[in-house]
Coordinates of C-alpha atoms and ligand atoms in Angstrom, one line a residue:
M808 CA -9.7 43.2 2.8
Q809 CA -13.4 43.6 2.6
A810 CA -16.1 45.2 4.7
I811 CA -19.8 44.3 4.3
I812 CA -22.1 47.1 5.5
L813 CA -25.6 45.9 6.3
S814 CA -27.7 48.5 4.7
G815 CA -30.8 46.5 3.9
G816 CA -33.0 47.4 6.8
Y817 CA -36.2 49.4 6.1
G818 CA -35.8 51.4 9.3
T819 CA -39.5 51.1 10.1
R820 CA -39.0 52.7 13.5
L821 CA -37.8 55.8 11.7
K822 CA -40.7 56.0 9.3
P823 CA -41.9 58.2 7.5
I824 CA -38.3 59.5 7.0
T825 CA -37.3 56.1 5.7
Y826 CA -40.3 55.8 3.3
T827 CA -38.3 58.0 0.9
R828 CA -34.8 57.3 1.9
Q829 CA -32.4 54.4 2.1
K830 CA -31.9 54.0 5.9
S831 CA -28.1 54.1 5.7
L832 CA -28.2 57.4 3.8
L833 CA -30.1 59.1 6.7
P834 CA -27.9 62.1 7.5
I835 CA -26.0 62.6 10.7
L836 CA -24.7 66.1 11.0
N837 CA -25.7 66.4 7.3
K838 CA -23.6 63.4 6.2
P839 CA -25.0 59.9 5.4
M840 CA -24.5 57.5 8.3
V841 CA -22.8 55.1 5.9
A842 CA -20.2 57.7 5.1
H843 CA -19.4 58.1 8.8
I844 CA -18.8 54.3 9.0
I845 CA -16.7 54.1 5.8
E846 CA -14.4 56.9 7.0
K847 CA -13.6 54.8 10.1
L848 CA -12.5 51.6 8.3
P849 CA -8.9 50.5 8.7
H850 CA -6.5 51.2 5.7
E851 CA -6.4 47.5 4.9
V852 CA -10.0 47.6 3.7
N853 CA -10.0 48.3 0.0
R854 CA -13.5 47.0 -0.9
V855 CA -16.8 47.9 0.7
V856 CA -19.9 45.9 -0.1
L857 CA -23.2 47.5 0.8
A858 CA -25.8 44.8 1.3
A859 CA -29.1 46.5 0.4
N860 CA -32.5 46.1 -1.0
Y861 CA -35.1 48.9 -0.5
R862 CA -34.1 52.0 -2.4
S863 CA -30.6 50.6 -3.2
D864 CA -30.6 52.9 -6.3
Q865 CA -30.1 55.8 -3.9
L866 CA -26.9 54.1 -2.7
E867 CA -25.7 53.6 -6.3
E868 CA -26.3 57.2 -7.0
Y869 CA -24.6 58.5 -3.8
F870 CA -21.4 56.5 -4.4
K871 CA -21.4 57.4 -8.0
N872 CA -21.1 61.0 -6.9
N873 CA -18.9 60.6 -3.9
D874 CA -15.5 59.0 -4.2
F875 CA -14.1 57.3 -1.0
G876 CA -10.9 56.0 -2.8
M877 CA -11.9 52.4 -2.6
D878 CA -14.0 49.8 -4.5
I879 CA -17.6 50.2 -3.5
I880 CA -20.2 47.6 -4.6
V881 CA -23.9 47.5 -3.9
S882 CA -25.0 43.9 -3.4
M883 CA -28.7 43.6 -4.1
E884 CA -31.2 41.4 -2.3
D885 CA -34.5 40.9 -4.1
T886 CA -36.2 40.5 -0.7
P887 CA -34.5 41.1 2.8
L888 CA -32.4 38.1 3.7
G889 CA -31.7 39.0 7.3
T890 CA -28.3 40.0 8.7
A891 CA -26.6 36.6 7.8
G892 CA -28.6 35.9 4.6
A893 CA -27.4 39.3 3.3
V894 CA -23.8 38.4 4.1
K895 CA -24.1 35.0 2.2
N896 CA -25.7 36.9 -0.7
A897 CA -22.6 39.1 -0.9
S898 CA -20.1 36.2 -0.5
Q899 CA -18.9 36.4 -4.1
Y900 CA -17.2 39.7 -3.2
I901 CA -15.3 38.2 -0.2
D902 CA -11.9 36.5 -0.5
D903 CA -10.3 37.0 2.9
T904 CA -11.1 37.8 6.6
F905 CA -13.8 40.4 6.5
F906 CA -15.8 42.9 8.5
V907 CA -19.5 43.0 8.9
L908 CA -20.9 46.3 10.1
N909 CA -24.4 47.5 10.9
S910 CA -25.0 50.7 9.1
D911 CA -27.1 52.3 11.9
I912 CA -24.4 52.5 14.6
I913 CA -22.5 55.7 15.5
S914 CA -19.6 54.7 17.7
S915 CA -15.9 55.0 18.6
I916 CA -15.2 51.3 17.9
D917 CA -11.6 50.9 16.9
L918 CA -11.9 48.5 14.0
Q919 CA -8.2 48.0 13.7
A920 CA -8.0 46.9 17.4
L921 CA -10.9 44.5 16.6
L922 CA -9.0 43.1 13.7
D923 CA -5.8 42.8 15.7
F924 CA -7.6 40.9 18.5
H925 CA -9.3 38.7 16.0
R926 CA -5.9 37.7 14.4
E927 CA -4.5 37.1 17.9
T928 CA -7.3 34.8 19.0
K929 CA -7.4 33.0 15.6
G930 CA -11.1 32.2 16.0
L931 CA -13.9 32.2 13.4
G932 CA -15.4 35.4 14.6
T933 CA -14.8 38.4 16.9
I934 CA -17.4 40.9 17.7
S935 CA -17.3 44.3 19.3
L936 CA -19.0 44.7 22.8
W937 CA -20.4 47.6 24.6
P938 CA -21.8 47.8 28.2
V939 CA -25.5 48.9 28.6
E940 CA -28.2 48.9 31.3
N941 CA -31.2 48.1 29.1
V942 CA -29.9 44.7 27.8
S943 CA -33.3 43.5 26.7
E944 CA -33.1 45.4 23.4
F945 CA -29.9 43.8 22.3
G946 CA -27.8 40.6 21.8
V947 CA -26.0 39.9 25.1
V948 CA -22.9 37.7 25.7
A949 CA -21.3 35.6 28.4
L950 CA -17.6 36.4 28.3
E951 CA -14.6 34.7 29.8
D952 CA -11.5 36.6 30.9
D953 CA -9.6 35.8 27.7
G954 CA -12.4 37.3 25.6
K955 CA -14.0 34.0 24.7
I956 CA -17.7 34.2 24.3
T957 CA -19.5 31.2 25.7
K958 CA -23.1 32.3 25.2
F959 CA -25.0 34.7 22.9
V960 CA -28.6 35.5 23.8
E961 CA -30.6 37.8 21.5
K962 CA -32.9 40.3 23.3
P963 CA -33.1 38.5 26.7
K964 CA -35.2 39.5 29.6
K965 CA -33.1 41.5 32.1
E966 CA -33.1 38.6 34.6
D967 CA -31.9 36.1 31.9
A968 CA -29.1 38.3 30.5
P969 CA -25.7 36.6 31.1
S970 CA -23.9 40.1 31.4
N971 CA -24.4 43.7 30.5
L972 CA -22.2 43.4 27.4
I973 CA -24.0 43.7 24.2
N974 CA -23.3 43.1 20.5
A975 CA -22.2 46.5 19.3
G976 CA -22.8 45.7 15.6
A977 CA -19.3 45.3 14.3
Y978 CA -17.9 41.8 13.5
C979 CA -14.6 40.5 12.1
L980 CA -15.2 37.1 10.5
E981 CA -13.4 34.3 8.7
Q982 CA -14.7 33.1 5.3
E983 CA -15.6 29.7 7.0
V984 CA -18.5 31.5 8.7
L985 CA -20.2 31.7 5.3
D986 CA -20.5 27.9 5.3
Y987 CA -22.9 28.2 8.3
I988 CA -25.3 30.3 6.3
E989 CA -27.9 28.7 4.0
K990 CA -28.1 30.5 0.6
G991 CA -31.2 32.4 -0.4
K992 CA -32.9 32.1 3.0
M993 CA -33.8 34.7 5.6
V994 CA -31.1 34.0 8.2
S995 CA -30.2 36.0 11.3
M996 CA -26.5 36.3 12.3
E997 CA -27.4 37.1 15.9
K998 CA -30.2 34.5 16.4
E999 CA -28.9 31.6 14.3
I1000 CA -25.2 31.8 13.2
F1001 CA -23.4 33.2 16.3
P1002 CA -25.0 30.6 18.7
R1003 CA -24.0 27.8 16.3
I1004 CA -20.4 28.9 16.1
I1005 CA -20.3 29.0 19.9
A1006 CA -21.9 25.5 20.2
D1007 CA -19.3 24.2 17.7
D1008 CA -16.5 25.8 19.9
K1009 CA -14.9 27.2 16.7
G1010 CA -13.5 30.3 18.4
F1011 CA -15.9 33.2 19.0
H1012 CA -14.6 36.2 20.9
G1013 CA -15.6 39.6 22.0
L1014 CA -13.7 42.9 22.5
Q1015 CA -15.1 45.6 24.6
F1016 CA -14.2 49.2 23.6
E1017 CA -14.2 52.6 25.3
G1018 CA -15.7 55.8 24.2
Y1019 CA -19.2 56.1 22.8
W1020 CA -21.8 53.9 21.1
M1021 CA -25.3 54.7 19.8
D1022 CA -27.8 52.6 17.9
V1023 CA -29.5 55.1 15.6
G1024 CA -32.6 53.0 15.1
R1025 CA -35.3 55.1 16.5
P1026 CA -36.2 58.8 16.4
S1027 CA -35.0 59.5 19.9
S1028 CA -31.7 57.8 19.5
Y1029 CA -31.2 59.4 16.0
I1030 CA -31.7 62.8 17.7
D1031 CA -29.5 61.8 20.7
A1032 CA -26.7 60.8 18.3
H1033 CA -26.7 64.3 16.8
K1034 CA -26.6 65.8 20.3
M1035 CA -23.7 63.6 21.3
L1036 CA -21.7 64.4 18.2
M1037 CA -22.4 68.2 18.7
D1038 CA -21.2 67.9 22.3
K1039 CA -18.0 66.2 21.1
K1040 CA -17.5 69.1 18.6
G1041 CA -18.3 71.7 21.3
V1042 CA -21.2 73.2 19.3
K1043 CA -24.9 73.6 20.0
M1044 CA -26.1 73.6 16.4
W1045 CA -25.0 72.4 13.0
Q1046 CA -26.0 73.9 9.7
G1047 CA -25.6 73.1 6.1
E1048 CA -24.8 75.4 3.2
H1049 CA -26.9 78.2 1.7
C1050 CA -29.3 78.5 4.7
I1051 CA -31.1 81.7 5.7
L1052 CA -31.7 81.4 9.5
S1053 CA -33.2 83.8 11.9
G1054 CA -34.2 81.4 14.7
R1055 CA -32.7 80.2 17.9
F1056 CA -31.2 76.7 17.8
I1057 CA -30.3 74.5 20.7
Y1058 CA -28.9 71.0 19.8
S1059 CA -30.4 71.2 16.4
C1060 CA -29.0 70.3 13.0
I1061 CA -30.2 72.2 9.9
G1062 CA -29.8 70.8 6.4
N1063 CA -28.7 72.7 3.2
K1064 CA -30.8 75.5 1.8
A1065 CA -33.2 75.8 4.8
I1066 CA -35.0 79.0 5.4
I1067 CA -36.1 79.4 9.0
G1068 CA -37.8 82.5 10.5
S1069 CA -37.7 83.7 14.0
S1070 CA -38.5 80.4 15.7
D1071 CA -37.1 78.2 18.5
L1072 CA -35.8 74.8 17.5
V1073 CA -34.6 72.5 20.3
D1074 CA -33.2 68.9 19.8
T1075 CA -34.5 68.9 16.3
I1076 CA -33.2 67.6 12.9
V1077 CA -34.2 69.6 9.8
Y1078 CA -33.4 68.1 6.4
D1079 CA -32.5 70.0 3.2
E1080 CA -34.7 72.7 1.7
V1081 CA -37.1 73.1 4.5
T1082 CA -39.0 76.3 5.1
I1083 CA -40.2 77.2 8.6
G1084 CA -42.1 80.4 9.4
D1085 CA -41.8 82.8 12.3
D1086 CA -42.9 82.1 16.0
C1087 CA -42.7 78.3 15.8
R1088 CA -41.5 76.1 18.7
I1089 CA -40.2 72.8 17.5
T1090 CA -38.7 70.3 20.0
S1091 CA -37.4 66.7 19.7
S1092 CA -38.5 66.3 16.1
I1093 CA -37.3 65.3 12.7
I1094 CA -38.5 67.4 9.7
G1095 CA -38.1 65.8 6.3
A1096 CA -36.7 67.4 3.2
N1097 CA -38.7 70.1 1.4
C1098 CA -41.3 70.4 4.2
K1099 CA -43.1 73.7 4.6
I1100 CA -44.1 74.7 8.1
G1101 CA -46.2 77.8 8.5
A1102 CA -45.8 80.4 11.2
D1103 CA -46.9 79.9 14.8
C1104 CA -46.7 76.1 14.9
V1105 CA -45.9 74.1 18.0
I1106 CA -44.4 70.7 17.1
E1107 CA -43.2 68.3 19.8
N1108 CA -41.7 64.8 19.5
C1109 CA -42.8 64.3 15.8
V1110 CA -41.4 62.8 12.7
I1111 CA -42.6 64.6 9.6
G1112 CA -42.0 63.0 6.2
D1113 CA -40.5 64.7 3.1
R1114 CA -42.6 67.3 1.3
E1115 CA -45.3 67.7 4.0
I1116 CA -47.0 71.0 4.4
I1117 CA -48.0 72.1 7.9
K1118 CA -50.5 74.9 8.1
P1119 CA -49.8 78.0 10.2
G1120 CA -50.9 77.7 13.9
T1121 CA -50.8 73.8 13.9
R1122 CA -50.2 72.0 17.2
L1123 CA -48.6 68.5 16.8
R1124 CA -47.4 66.2 19.5
D1125 CA -46.1 62.6 19.4
E1126 CA -47.1 62.2 15.8
S1127 CA -45.7 60.8 12.5
V1128 CA -46.9 63.0 9.7
W1129 CA -47.3 61.4 6.2
T1130 CA -50.3 62.3 4.1
K1131 CA -49.3 60.3 0.9
P1132 CA -49.8 56.5 0.2
L1133 CA -47.3 54.0 1.6
P1134 CA -44.5 53.8 -1.0
E1135 CA -44.4 50.6 -3.0
G1136 CA -42.2 47.9 -1.5
Y1137 CA -42.2 49.4 2.0
P1138 CA -43.5 46.9 4.7
H1139 CA -46.7 47.6 6.7
Q1140 CA -45.0 46.7 9.9
Q1141 CA -41.6 46.1 11.3
I1142 CA -39.9 42.9 10.1
G1143 CA -36.9 41.1 11.5
N1144 CA -35.6 42.4 14.7
A1145 CA -38.7 43.5 16.7
V1146 CA -38.2 43.8 20.4
Q1147 CA -40.5 41.5 22.4
K1148 CA -42.4 43.5 25.0
Ligands
LIG2221 P1 -36.3 48.6 11.9 O1 -37.2 48.3 10.8 O2 -36.6 50.0 12.5 O3 -36.2 47.6 13.0 O4 -34.8 48.8 11.3 P2 -33.9 47.8 10.5 O5 -34.8 47.1 9.5 O6 -32.8 48.6 9.9 O7 -33.5 46.7 11.5 P3 -32.3 46.7 12.5 O8 -32.1 48.1 13.1 O9 -32.4 45.7 13.5 O10 -31.0 46.3 11.6 C1 -29.7 46.3 12.0 C2 -28.8 46.4 10.8 O11 -28.9 45.4 9.9 C3 -29.0 47.7 10.0 O12 -27.8 48.1 9.6 C4 -29.9 47.2 8.9 O13 -29.7 48.0 7.7 C5 -29.4 45.8 8.7 N1 -30.4 44.9 8.2 C6 -31.4 44.4 8.9 N2 -32.1 43.5 8.2 C7 -31.4 43.3 7.0 C8 -31.6 42.6 5.8 O14 -32.6 41.8 5.7 N3 -30.7 42.7 4.8 C9 -29.7 43.6 4.9 N4 -28.9 43.7 3.8 N5 -29.5 44.3 6.0 C10 -30.3 44.2 7.0

């Protein structure tokens, strides 16, 4: 059985961290998010196809050096083809029922239960569902008692939402779904393909799961995902290898080879090989790899790109820090799934 992991998003909401890094390789507790997803796949899955474009070379490199005991293929798109176009582009690697998984979700979805329910209902597609309050950022379904989905509305206004159950970003699909997707075009699974399968009454179901779910698409949710996983592990900080740390850390995750002086870090993610001086206070921030932060800085709600240097005594609030040119191939604005305000 195969699983396609959608890894082709630029992650513009997480820039500048994603300028230099393939989004699905962003670390969560110092391990790439894509690795968290692969580890949860049912045993039946023996091939993973990573549908990618920007910085796909980083995925090739990562999987060359890390063996997950299964066939792992990077399927390249020359330009982003959207969530369905990317699946069509990878269709040569599919010969059975298959999973499609967003790479930026941290959750307790039981993929085996999703597969079992999909086989039971014998439909074309089964998607995982999660209840939320802020439905307007997600795809929302109308669901019958037997799990049949009768409506799928992408990012509706709260008053137009048919329920509070959203698409949780994990699908189990039959090969026939590939016939719905035009080749080589930008096609959205959520906006175009799911509504058409429902209209054709080909069997489209949803399964709600229990536990936790987090879309790691923006800096605040990326930080929240770390906090949630730390809570689950009963710890207040997480640190990599070969660090020299003298600070106080609350809900903060520190990468490998970091050197941090006598400073306070709260709700903060620090990547590898970062140096932070004494007497800093850093809250709700993400600090990219190889950054150097001088003493006596106050940094609040910021995302600092790789290799940035912050002078001693600097005050930063609600800022993205990137002093170099925009990397080639990275879009100037969010494409695809923007939320209508
Ligand atoms: P933003 O730019 O911040 O909106 O992030 P994003 O580009 O990752 O978009 P979004 O979070 O909506 O994407 C949901 C999932 O689909 C993520 O796993 C993305 O990697 C993936 N994805 C989105 N668009 C494409 C695409 O065109 N091709 C591929 N292969 N994957 C995509």
